[in-house]
Short mmCIF file of N, CA and C in Angstrom, two decimals:
data_model
loop_
_atom_site.label_atom_id
_atom_site.label_comp_id
_atom_site.label_asym_id
_atom_site.label_seq_id
_atom_site.Cartn_x
_atom_site.Cartn_y
_atom_site.Cartn_z
N MET A 115 -44.60 -31.01 -11.75
CA MET A 115 -43.96 -29.30 -11.97
C MET A 115 -43.74 -29.19 -13.13
N LEU A 116 -44.25 -28.04 -13.96
CA LEU A 116 -44.10 -28.05 -15.21
C LEU A 116 -42.45 -27.65 -15.29
N GLU A 117 -41.90 -27.80 -16.70
CA GLU A 117 -40.64 -27.54 -17.13
C GLU A 117 -40.66 -25.91 -17.45
N GLU A 118 -40.04 -25.06 -17.31
CA GLU A 118 -40.06 -24.00 -17.74
C GLU A 118 -39.47 -23.70 -19.30
N MET A 119 -40.30 -23.01 -19.99
CA MET A 119 -39.97 -23.01 -21.31
C MET A 119 -39.01 -21.65 -21.29
N THR A 120 -38.46 -21.86 -22.20
CA THR A 120 -36.87 -21.28 -22.53
C THR A 120 -37.36 -20.28 -24.02
N VAL A 121 -37.27 -19.02 -24.14
CA VAL A 121 -37.96 -18.27 -25.26
C VAL A 121 -36.57 -17.04 -25.54
N LEU A 122 -36.45 -17.28 -26.94
CA LEU A 122 -35.55 -16.49 -27.47
C LEU A 122 -36.04 -15.52 -28.23
N VAL A 123 -36.06 -14.02 -27.82
CA VAL A 123 -36.43 -13.17 -28.66
C VAL A 123 -35.34 -12.24 -29.14
N THR A 124 -35.19 -12.34 -30.78
CA THR A 124 -33.75 -11.46 -31.01
C THR A 124 -34.10 -10.72 -32.16
N CYS A 125 -33.43 -9.93 -32.83
CA CYS A 125 -33.97 -9.12 -33.70
C CYS A 125 -32.83 -8.29 -34.31
N ALA A 126 -32.80 -7.61 -35.62
CA ALA A 126 -31.90 -6.70 -36.19
C ALA A 126 -32.47 -5.76 -36.22
N SER A 127 -31.79 -4.33 -35.52
CA SER A 127 -32.29 -3.30 -35.57
C SER A 127 -31.55 -1.99 -36.16
N LYS A 128 -31.85 -1.37 -36.71
CA LYS A 128 -31.11 -0.20 -37.42
C LYS A 128 -30.68 1.20 -36.54
N HIS A 129 -31.45 1.77 -35.94
CA HIS A 129 -31.58 2.44 -35.08
C HIS A 129 -32.23 2.75 -33.81
N GLY A 130 -32.21 1.24 -33.33
CA GLY A 130 -32.56 0.72 -31.95
C GLY A 130 -34.21 0.66 -31.85
N ALA A 131 -35.20 1.11 -32.41
CA ALA A 131 -36.33 1.08 -32.21
C ALA A 131 -37.05 -0.45 -32.30
N THR A 132 -36.33 -1.26 -32.99
CA THR A 132 -36.73 -2.41 -33.51
C THR A 132 -36.27 -3.41 -31.64
N THR A 133 -34.97 -3.22 -31.51
CA THR A 133 -34.47 -3.74 -30.22
C THR A 133 -35.36 -3.31 -29.33
N GLU A 134 -35.97 -2.03 -29.17
CA GLU A 134 -36.98 -1.84 -27.97
C GLU A 134 -38.42 -2.45 -27.90
N ILE A 135 -38.52 -2.79 -29.38
CA ILE A 135 -39.79 -3.98 -29.52
C ILE A 135 -39.57 -5.21 -28.85
N ALA A 136 -38.39 -5.83 -29.11
CA ALA A 136 -37.79 -7.10 -28.47
C ALA A 136 -37.87 -6.98 -27.40
N GLU A 137 -37.11 -5.82 -26.96
CA GLU A 137 -37.16 -5.88 -25.07
C GLU A 137 -38.19 -5.73 -24.63
N ALA A 138 -39.51 -5.28 -25.19
CA ALA A 138 -40.91 -5.06 -24.85
C ALA A 138 -41.42 -6.52 -24.72
N LEU A 139 -41.44 -7.22 -25.71
CA LEU A 139 -41.82 -8.52 -26.00
C LEU A 139 -40.98 -9.47 -24.97
N GLY A 140 -39.79 -9.14 -24.41
CA GLY A 140 -39.34 -9.96 -23.92
C GLY A 140 -39.79 -9.77 -22.36
N ARG A 141 -40.28 -8.53 -21.92
CA ARG A 141 -40.57 -8.28 -20.57
C ARG A 141 -42.06 -9.00 -20.17
N GLU A 142 -42.70 -8.82 -21.46
CA GLU A 142 -44.30 -9.52 -21.54
C GLU A 142 -43.96 -10.68 -21.45
N LEU A 143 -43.37 -11.42 -21.98
CA LEU A 143 -43.03 -12.78 -21.94
C LEU A 143 -42.62 -13.28 -20.44
N ASP A 144 -41.55 -12.97 -19.93
CA ASP A 144 -41.24 -12.97 -18.38
C ASP A 144 -42.58 -12.75 -17.59
N ALA A 145 -43.18 -11.80 -17.79
CA ALA A 145 -44.14 -11.90 -16.83
C ALA A 145 -45.37 -12.84 -17.02
N HIS A 146 -45.31 -13.23 -18.14
CA HIS A 146 -46.00 -14.83 -18.25
C HIS A 146 -45.25 -15.82 -17.68
N GLY A 147 -43.96 -15.77 -17.00
CA GLY A 147 -43.68 -16.69 -16.29
C GLY A 147 -42.54 -17.30 -17.30
N LEU A 148 -42.39 -17.19 -18.41
CA LEU A 148 -41.40 -17.70 -19.12
C LEU A 148 -39.99 -17.22 -19.01
N ASP A 149 -38.82 -18.18 -19.19
CA ASP A 149 -37.42 -17.71 -18.90
C ASP A 149 -37.20 -17.26 -20.56
N VAL A 150 -36.50 -15.72 -20.60
CA VAL A 150 -36.52 -14.91 -21.82
C VAL A 150 -35.07 -14.70 -21.92
N ASP A 151 -34.74 -14.87 -23.11
CA ASP A 151 -33.16 -14.45 -23.18
C ASP A 151 -33.79 -13.53 -24.54
N VAL A 152 -33.37 -11.95 -24.30
CA VAL A 152 -33.41 -10.90 -25.54
C VAL A 152 -32.11 -10.66 -26.11
N VAL A 153 -31.66 -11.25 -27.54
CA VAL A 153 -30.38 -11.03 -27.82
C VAL A 153 -30.47 -10.73 -29.04
N PRO A 154 -29.65 -9.94 -29.54
CA PRO A 154 -29.41 -8.90 -31.04
C PRO A 154 -29.16 -10.24 -31.90
N ALA A 155 -30.02 -10.20 -33.22
CA ALA A 155 -29.56 -11.45 -34.23
C ALA A 155 -28.08 -11.77 -34.24
N ASP A 156 -27.29 -10.75 -34.45
CA ASP A 156 -25.82 -10.95 -34.65
C ASP A 156 -25.01 -11.82 -33.53
N GLU A 157 -25.67 -11.92 -32.43
CA GLU A 157 -24.65 -12.42 -31.46
C GLU A 157 -25.79 -13.77 -31.02
N VAL A 158 -26.55 -14.01 -31.87
CA VAL A 158 -27.02 -15.70 -31.51
C VAL A 158 -26.24 -16.68 -32.19
N GLY A 159 -25.72 -17.34 -31.60
CA GLY A 159 -24.63 -18.64 -32.27
C GLY A 159 -25.68 -19.77 -32.68
N GLY A 160 -26.66 -19.95 -31.98
CA GLY A 160 -27.99 -20.64 -32.52
C GLY A 160 -29.21 -20.95 -31.40
N VAL A 161 -30.05 -21.71 -32.15
CA VAL A 161 -31.53 -21.04 -31.54
C VAL A 161 -31.90 -23.04 -30.81
N GLU A 162 -30.86 -23.75 -30.73
CA GLU A 162 -31.30 -25.34 -30.66
C GLU A 162 -31.55 -25.32 -29.01
N ARG A 163 -30.98 -24.59 -27.99
CA ARG A 163 -31.32 -24.63 -26.60
C ARG A 163 -32.58 -23.81 -26.35
N TYR A 164 -33.13 -23.48 -27.22
CA TYR A 164 -34.65 -22.44 -27.11
C TYR A 164 -35.64 -23.54 -27.32
N ASP A 165 -36.89 -23.38 -26.47
CA ASP A 165 -37.90 -24.24 -26.95
C ASP A 165 -38.94 -23.37 -27.75
N ALA A 166 -38.83 -21.92 -27.93
CA ALA A 166 -39.75 -21.03 -29.04
C ALA A 166 -38.40 -19.84 -29.19
N VAL A 167 -39.00 -19.24 -30.26
CA VAL A 167 -37.88 -18.66 -31.04
C VAL A 167 -39.07 -16.87 -31.70
N VAL A 168 -39.00 -16.01 -31.18
CA VAL A 168 -39.34 -14.64 -31.65
C VAL A 168 -38.08 -13.93 -32.55
N LEU A 169 -38.27 -14.13 -34.03
CA LEU A 169 -37.43 -13.61 -34.76
C LEU A 169 -38.02 -11.82 -35.18
N GLY A 170 -37.39 -10.89 -35.26
CA GLY A 170 -37.82 -9.64 -35.89
C GLY A 170 -36.54 -9.21 -36.71
N SER A 171 -37.01 -8.20 -37.33
CA SER A 171 -36.07 -7.10 -37.89
C SER A 171 -36.96 -5.52 -38.15
N ALA A 172 -36.20 -4.63 -38.18
CA ALA A 172 -36.50 -3.60 -39.19
C ALA A 172 -36.60 -3.61 -40.55
N VAL A 173 -37.47 -2.99 -40.68
CA VAL A 173 -37.61 -2.90 -42.37
C VAL A 173 -37.04 -1.72 -42.66
N TYR A 174 -35.89 -1.99 -43.65
CA TYR A 174 -34.77 -0.48 -44.08
C TYR A 174 -34.79 -0.54 -45.46
N MET A 175 -35.28 0.54 -45.86
CA MET A 175 -35.21 0.57 -47.53
C MET A 175 -36.02 -0.95 -48.08
N GLY A 176 -37.11 -1.44 -47.45
CA GLY A 176 -37.92 -2.14 -48.26
C GLY A 176 -37.52 -3.68 -47.41
N ASN A 177 -36.55 -3.73 -47.03
CA ASN A 177 -36.14 -5.20 -46.95
C ASN A 177 -35.82 -5.46 -45.18
N TRP A 178 -35.94 -6.52 -44.73
CA TRP A 178 -35.00 -7.15 -43.39
C TRP A 178 -33.85 -6.94 -43.52
N LEU A 179 -33.07 -6.79 -42.34
CA LEU A 179 -31.89 -6.41 -42.33
C LEU A 179 -31.27 -7.83 -42.57
N ALA A 180 -29.63 -7.65 -43.01
CA ALA A 180 -28.95 -8.85 -43.22
C ALA A 180 -28.65 -9.92 -41.96
N PRO A 181 -28.76 -9.51 -40.70
CA PRO A 181 -28.49 -10.12 -39.75
C PRO A 181 -30.02 -10.77 -39.14
N ALA A 182 -30.79 -10.57 -39.42
CA ALA A 182 -32.13 -11.62 -39.45
C ALA A 182 -32.17 -12.41 -40.05
N LEU A 183 -31.98 -12.01 -41.49
CA LEU A 183 -32.02 -12.85 -42.33
C LEU A 183 -31.19 -14.00 -42.50
N ALA A 184 -29.75 -13.73 -42.29
CA ALA A 184 -28.79 -14.79 -41.76
C ALA A 184 -29.27 -15.52 -40.78
N LEU A 185 -29.87 -15.23 -39.85
CA LEU A 185 -30.07 -15.99 -38.31
C LEU A 185 -30.85 -17.04 -39.25
N ALA A 186 -32.05 -16.65 -39.68
CA ALA A 186 -33.15 -17.38 -40.02
C ALA A 186 -32.87 -18.37 -41.02
N GLU A 187 -31.65 -18.09 -42.25
CA GLU A 187 -31.10 -18.80 -42.99
C GLU A 187 -30.54 -20.01 -42.35
N ALA A 188 -29.50 -19.77 -41.38
CA ALA A 188 -28.34 -20.39 -40.56
C ALA A 188 -29.19 -21.73 -40.00
N ASN A 189 -30.27 -21.15 -39.35
CA ASN A 189 -31.17 -21.79 -38.43
C ASN A 189 -32.09 -22.34 -38.78
N GLU A 190 -32.62 -22.58 -40.08
CA GLU A 190 -33.62 -22.77 -40.94
C GLU A 190 -34.33 -24.05 -40.18
N GLN A 191 -33.46 -25.22 -40.26
CA GLN A 191 -34.07 -26.55 -39.58
C GLN A 191 -34.53 -26.74 -38.44
N ALA A 192 -33.87 -25.90 -37.39
CA ALA A 192 -34.01 -25.85 -36.14
C ALA A 192 -34.94 -24.95 -35.85
N LEU A 193 -35.11 -23.73 -36.40
CA LEU A 193 -36.50 -23.06 -36.24
C LEU A 193 -37.62 -23.83 -36.72
N ARG A 194 -37.57 -24.51 -37.72
CA ARG A 194 -38.82 -25.84 -38.12
C ARG A 194 -39.52 -26.34 -37.05
N GLY A 195 -38.20 -26.41 -35.90
CA GLY A 195 -38.42 -27.50 -34.90
C GLY A 195 -39.02 -27.35 -33.39
N ARG A 196 -39.49 -25.82 -33.56
CA ARG A 196 -39.75 -25.23 -32.66
C ARG A 196 -40.76 -24.26 -32.70
N PRO A 197 -41.90 -23.71 -31.80
CA PRO A 197 -42.52 -22.82 -32.34
C PRO A 197 -42.12 -21.34 -32.77
N THR A 198 -42.24 -20.80 -33.65
CA THR A 198 -41.57 -19.70 -34.24
C THR A 198 -42.45 -18.61 -34.49
N TRP A 199 -42.20 -17.41 -34.19
CA TRP A 199 -42.68 -16.08 -34.42
C TRP A 199 -41.65 -15.56 -35.51
N LEU A 200 -42.44 -14.46 -36.47
CA LEU A 200 -41.69 -13.38 -37.04
C LEU A 200 -42.42 -12.11 -37.02
N PHE A 201 -41.58 -10.80 -36.90
CA PHE A 201 -42.04 -9.63 -36.43
C PHE A 201 -41.25 -8.63 -37.49
N SER A 202 -41.84 -7.62 -37.87
CA SER A 202 -41.27 -6.59 -38.96
C SER A 202 -41.81 -5.10 -38.08
N SER A 203 -40.41 -4.17 -38.14
CA SER A 203 -40.74 -3.20 -37.78
C SER A 203 -40.52 -2.05 -38.65
N GLY A 204 -41.36 -1.19 -38.89
CA GLY A 204 -40.72 -0.01 -39.80
C GLY A 204 -41.91 0.39 -40.57
N PRO A 205 -43.02 0.01 -40.86
CA PRO A 205 -44.22 1.32 -41.56
C PRO A 205 -44.21 2.13 -40.65
N LEU A 206 -44.93 3.34 -40.93
CA LEU A 206 -45.07 5.06 -40.25
C LEU A 206 -46.19 5.58 -41.00
N GLY A 207 -46.66 6.07 -40.29
CA GLY A 207 -47.68 7.17 -40.35
C GLY A 207 -49.19 6.43 -40.41
N ASP A 208 -50.09 7.12 -40.69
CA ASP A 208 -51.56 6.74 -40.91
C ASP A 208 -52.15 6.89 -42.16
N PRO A 209 -51.89 5.98 -43.27
CA PRO A 209 -51.74 4.89 -43.07
C PRO A 209 -50.27 4.36 -43.00
N PRO A 210 -49.78 3.43 -42.46
CA PRO A 210 -48.57 3.00 -42.45
C PRO A 210 -47.99 2.80 -43.76
N GLN A 211 -46.67 3.64 -43.83
CA GLN A 211 -46.05 3.33 -45.39
C GLN A 211 -44.58 3.30 -44.92
N PRO A 212 -43.72 2.21 -45.59
CA PRO A 212 -44.30 1.79 -46.50
C PRO A 212 -44.30 0.14 -46.10
N ASP A 213 -45.04 -0.15 -47.14
CA ASP A 213 -45.42 -1.73 -46.99
C ASP A 213 -44.46 -2.42 -46.37
N PRO A 214 -44.14 -3.53 -45.26
CA PRO A 214 -43.18 -4.50 -45.24
C PRO A 214 -42.70 -5.14 -46.27
N PRO A 215 -41.52 -6.06 -46.32
CA PRO A 215 -41.42 -7.01 -47.45
C PRO A 215 -42.46 -8.40 -47.41
N ASP A 216 -42.52 -9.16 -48.56
CA ASP A 216 -43.24 -10.16 -48.31
C ASP A 216 -42.21 -11.31 -47.97
N LEU A 217 -42.85 -11.70 -46.66
CA LEU A 217 -42.02 -12.62 -45.55
C LEU A 217 -42.21 -14.19 -45.78
N ALA A 218 -43.57 -13.94 -46.71
CA ALA A 218 -44.28 -15.44 -46.87
C ALA A 218 -43.56 -16.52 -47.08
N PRO A 219 -42.54 -16.14 -48.03
CA PRO A 219 -41.48 -17.77 -48.26
C PRO A 219 -40.44 -17.90 -46.78
N LEU A 220 -40.04 -16.65 -46.46
CA LEU A 220 -38.98 -16.81 -45.11
C LEU A 220 -40.02 -17.88 -44.04
N ALA A 221 -41.17 -17.19 -43.78
CA ALA A 221 -42.13 -17.72 -42.91
C ALA A 221 -42.07 -19.21 -43.15
N GLU A 222 -42.77 -19.72 -44.54
CA GLU A 222 -42.82 -21.13 -45.09
C GLU A 222 -41.60 -21.72 -44.42
N ARG A 223 -40.45 -21.44 -44.87
CA ARG A 223 -38.92 -22.00 -44.66
C ARG A 223 -39.04 -22.19 -43.12
N VAL A 224 -38.91 -21.62 -42.40
CA VAL A 224 -38.65 -21.79 -40.66
C VAL A 224 -40.06 -22.19 -40.10
N GLY A 225 -40.98 -22.02 -40.35
CA GLY A 225 -42.34 -22.78 -40.24
C GLY A 225 -42.92 -21.83 -39.10
N ALA A 226 -42.97 -20.83 -39.24
CA ALA A 226 -43.32 -19.90 -38.11
C ALA A 226 -44.62 -19.55 -38.16
N ARG A 227 -45.30 -19.57 -37.18
CA ARG A 227 -46.71 -19.75 -36.59
C ARG A 227 -47.46 -18.31 -36.79
N GLY A 228 -46.80 -17.13 -37.10
CA GLY A 228 -47.11 -15.97 -37.54
C GLY A 228 -46.36 -15.31 -37.75
N HIS A 229 -46.80 -13.92 -38.55
CA HIS A 229 -45.50 -12.56 -38.85
C HIS A 229 -46.58 -11.53 -38.24
N ARG A 230 -45.88 -10.98 -37.61
CA ARG A 230 -46.89 -9.59 -37.10
C ARG A 230 -45.82 -8.57 -37.43
N VAL A 231 -46.58 -7.14 -37.98
CA VAL A 231 -45.92 -6.08 -38.70
C VAL A 231 -46.16 -4.95 -37.34
N PHE A 232 -45.48 -4.47 -37.10
CA PHE A 232 -45.31 -3.16 -35.88
C PHE A 232 -44.95 -2.24 -36.54
N THR A 233 -45.69 -1.00 -36.17
CA THR A 233 -45.31 0.69 -36.87
C THR A 233 -44.17 0.89 -35.90
N GLY A 234 -43.41 1.86 -36.86
CA GLY A 234 -41.80 2.18 -36.34
C GLY A 234 -41.84 3.48 -36.10
N ARG A 235 -40.64 3.84 -35.43
CA ARG A 235 -40.41 5.12 -35.22
C ARG A 235 -39.36 5.55 -35.98
N LEU A 236 -39.60 6.83 -36.54
CA LEU A 236 -38.55 7.51 -37.54
C LEU A 236 -38.04 8.65 -36.79
N ASP A 237 -36.65 8.88 -35.87
CA ASP A 237 -36.02 9.88 -34.99
C ASP A 237 -35.25 10.66 -36.24
N ARG A 238 -35.41 11.88 -36.43
CA ARG A 238 -34.29 12.51 -37.30
C ARG A 238 -32.79 12.61 -36.83
N GLY A 239 -32.81 12.63 -35.46
CA GLY A 239 -31.38 12.77 -34.82
C GLY A 239 -30.54 11.47 -35.26
N ARG A 240 -31.40 10.29 -35.38
CA ARG A 240 -30.61 8.88 -35.46
C ARG A 240 -30.03 8.74 -36.69
N LEU A 241 -30.65 9.79 -37.74
CA LEU A 241 -30.57 9.55 -38.88
C LEU A 241 -29.29 10.02 -39.97
N SER A 242 -28.55 9.48 -40.94
CA SER A 242 -27.37 10.09 -41.23
C SER A 242 -27.92 11.18 -42.23
N LEU A 243 -27.13 12.12 -42.86
CA LEU A 243 -27.68 12.64 -44.05
C LEU A 243 -28.00 12.22 -44.92
N GLY A 244 -27.56 11.01 -45.90
CA GLY A 244 -28.19 10.22 -46.58
C GLY A 244 -29.58 9.36 -46.49
N GLU A 245 -29.40 9.35 -45.17
CA GLU A 245 -30.89 8.61 -45.13
C GLU A 245 -32.09 9.84 -44.56
N ARG A 246 -31.49 10.72 -44.38
CA ARG A 246 -32.62 11.99 -44.21
C ARG A 246 -33.09 12.40 -45.70
N ALA A 247 -32.23 12.61 -46.54
CA ALA A 247 -32.59 12.80 -47.68
C ALA A 247 -33.68 12.25 -48.40
N VAL A 248 -33.50 10.29 -47.98
CA VAL A 248 -34.22 9.23 -48.47
C VAL A 248 -35.64 9.34 -47.88
N VAL A 249 -35.86 9.96 -46.78
CA VAL A 249 -36.94 10.61 -45.99
C VAL A 249 -37.59 11.76 -46.50
N ARG A 250 -36.92 12.38 -46.84
CA ARG A 250 -37.85 13.53 -47.24
C ARG A 250 -38.37 13.26 -48.83
N MET A 251 -37.21 12.28 -49.27
CA MET A 251 -37.80 12.23 -50.82
C MET A 251 -39.04 11.31 -50.91
N VAL A 252 -39.24 10.05 -50.13
CA VAL A 252 -40.40 9.47 -49.91
C VAL A 252 -41.52 10.24 -49.03
N LYS A 253 -41.20 11.32 -48.41
CA LYS A 253 -42.35 11.97 -47.44
C LYS A 253 -42.84 11.10 -46.27
N ALA A 254 -41.58 10.57 -45.91
CA ALA A 254 -42.19 9.52 -44.64
C ALA A 254 -42.37 10.70 -43.51
N PRO A 255 -43.38 10.20 -42.57
CA PRO A 255 -43.34 11.07 -41.50
C PRO A 255 -42.35 11.23 -40.35
N TYR A 256 -41.64 11.90 -39.60
CA TYR A 256 -41.19 11.71 -38.11
C TYR A 256 -41.91 11.46 -37.07
N GLY A 257 -41.44 10.61 -36.08
CA GLY A 257 -42.25 10.51 -34.83
C GLY A 257 -42.37 8.84 -34.59
N ASP A 258 -42.64 8.61 -33.27
CA ASP A 258 -43.04 7.24 -32.63
C ASP A 258 -44.38 6.74 -33.06
N PHE A 259 -44.45 5.85 -33.97
CA PHE A 259 -45.95 5.02 -34.15
C PHE A 259 -45.79 3.68 -33.51
N ARG A 260 -45.09 3.09 -32.82
CA ARG A 260 -45.10 1.83 -32.04
C ARG A 260 -46.22 1.94 -31.33
N ASP A 261 -46.84 0.76 -31.49
CA ASP A 261 -48.32 0.43 -30.78
C ASP A 261 -47.96 -0.94 -29.78
N TRP A 262 -47.43 0.10 -28.76
CA TRP A 262 -47.12 -1.31 -27.42
C TRP A 262 -48.37 -2.01 -27.01
N GLU A 263 -49.44 -1.75 -27.36
CA GLU A 263 -50.40 -2.77 -26.64
C GLU A 263 -50.36 -4.13 -27.92
N ALA A 264 -50.11 -3.30 -29.32
CA ALA A 264 -50.02 -4.82 -30.31
C ALA A 264 -48.77 -5.29 -29.81
N VAL A 265 -47.84 -5.08 -29.19
CA VAL A 265 -47.03 -5.40 -28.60
C VAL A 265 -47.10 -6.80 -27.69
N ALA A 266 -47.83 -6.30 -26.64
CA ALA A 266 -47.96 -7.01 -25.53
C ALA A 266 -49.19 -8.05 -26.36
N ASP A 267 -49.94 -7.84 -26.82
CA ASP A 267 -50.56 -8.63 -27.72
C ASP A 267 -49.95 -9.70 -28.44
N LEU A 268 -49.22 -9.45 -29.12
CA LEU A 268 -48.28 -10.65 -29.61
C LEU A 268 -47.55 -11.45 -28.49
N ALA A 269 -47.20 -10.79 -27.43
CA ALA A 269 -46.52 -12.06 -26.07
C ALA A 269 -47.90 -12.48 -25.52
N ASP A 270 -49.18 -11.86 -25.28
CA ASP A 270 -49.99 -12.80 -24.81
C ASP A 270 -50.06 -13.82 -25.94
N GLU A 271 -50.35 -14.05 -27.00
CA GLU A 271 -50.48 -15.13 -27.78
C GLU A 271 -49.26 -15.91 -27.94
N ILE A 272 -48.02 -15.63 -28.06
CA ILE A 272 -47.23 -16.58 -27.56
C ILE A 272 -47.14 -17.35 -26.51
N ALA A 273 -47.08 -16.40 -25.45
CA ALA A 273 -47.50 -17.07 -24.10
C ALA A 273 -48.50 -17.96 -23.70
N ARG A 274 -49.48 -18.13 -24.71
CA ARG A 274 -50.82 -19.22 -24.77
C ARG A 274 -50.18 -20.29 -25.22
N GLU A 275 -49.63 -20.16 -26.43
CA GLU A 275 -49.04 -21.45 -27.41
C GLU A 275 -47.97 -22.01 -26.36
N VAL A 276 -47.34 -21.16 -25.96
CA VAL A 276 -46.02 -22.33 -25.58
C VAL A 276 -46.58 -22.61 -23.84
N GLY A 277 -47.48 -22.20 -23.15
CA GLY A 277 -47.90 -22.39 -21.91
C GLY A 277 -47.48 -21.69 -20.79
N GLY A 278 -46.99 -19.95 -20.93
CA GLY A 278 -46.71 -19.17 -20.15
C GLY A 278 -48.39 -19.12 -19.22
N GLY A 279 -48.16 -19.11 -18.04
CA GLY A 279 -49.33 -18.77 -17.33
C GLY A 279 -49.75 -17.68 -16.56
N VAL A 280 -49.55 -16.28 -16.36
CA VAL A 280 -49.39 -15.20 -15.88
C VAL A 280 -49.87 -14.52 -17.11
N GLN A 281 -50.96 -13.71 -17.09
CA GLN A 281 -51.41 -12.87 -17.85
C GLN A 281 -50.78 -11.31 -17.63
N SER A 282 -50.59 -10.80 -19.02
CA SER A 282 -49.75 -9.58 -18.86
C SER A 282 -50.57 -8.42 -18.32
N THR A 283 -49.76 -7.52 -17.94
CA THR A 283 -50.19 -6.51 -17.15
C THR A 283 -50.63 -5.25 -17.84
N THR A 284 -50.26 -5.04 -19.18
CA THR A 284 -50.43 -3.64 -19.95
C THR A 284 -51.64 -4.32 -20.55
#
């Protein structure tokens, strides 16, 4: 009998859209028969008990959020020792703007198998007055641009690599 793989899906989210992506990844991985924990990045004590890790962050003002970066830095060696994927959420519109940060150095340090960028959501009602001013200044479009099929595709890729057997239903 195969031992069940345990996967941590974790992220840092500013207004909840990235958390929703992490939750969707978790559901898809669970559908593949993997044992999945979805935990906010600032609540993860360590990654040692997991067989694989998916770490993401909202891209806010052109950067990953501090809790995701801190988790990666604090667990750099442990992440190198297990399959790890990174994802960013935040570019908006068509074509997506702004570009996500260059995470190649971080991906190399943690031995990431890949970095996926998902378009994000910008909800005026969740923004502070200052954030709305920045949105107006950079002419970012409001709306939900997340591509749930792309999220499911990443989960399928991860499941194939770590041995999840059931196909996604999306």
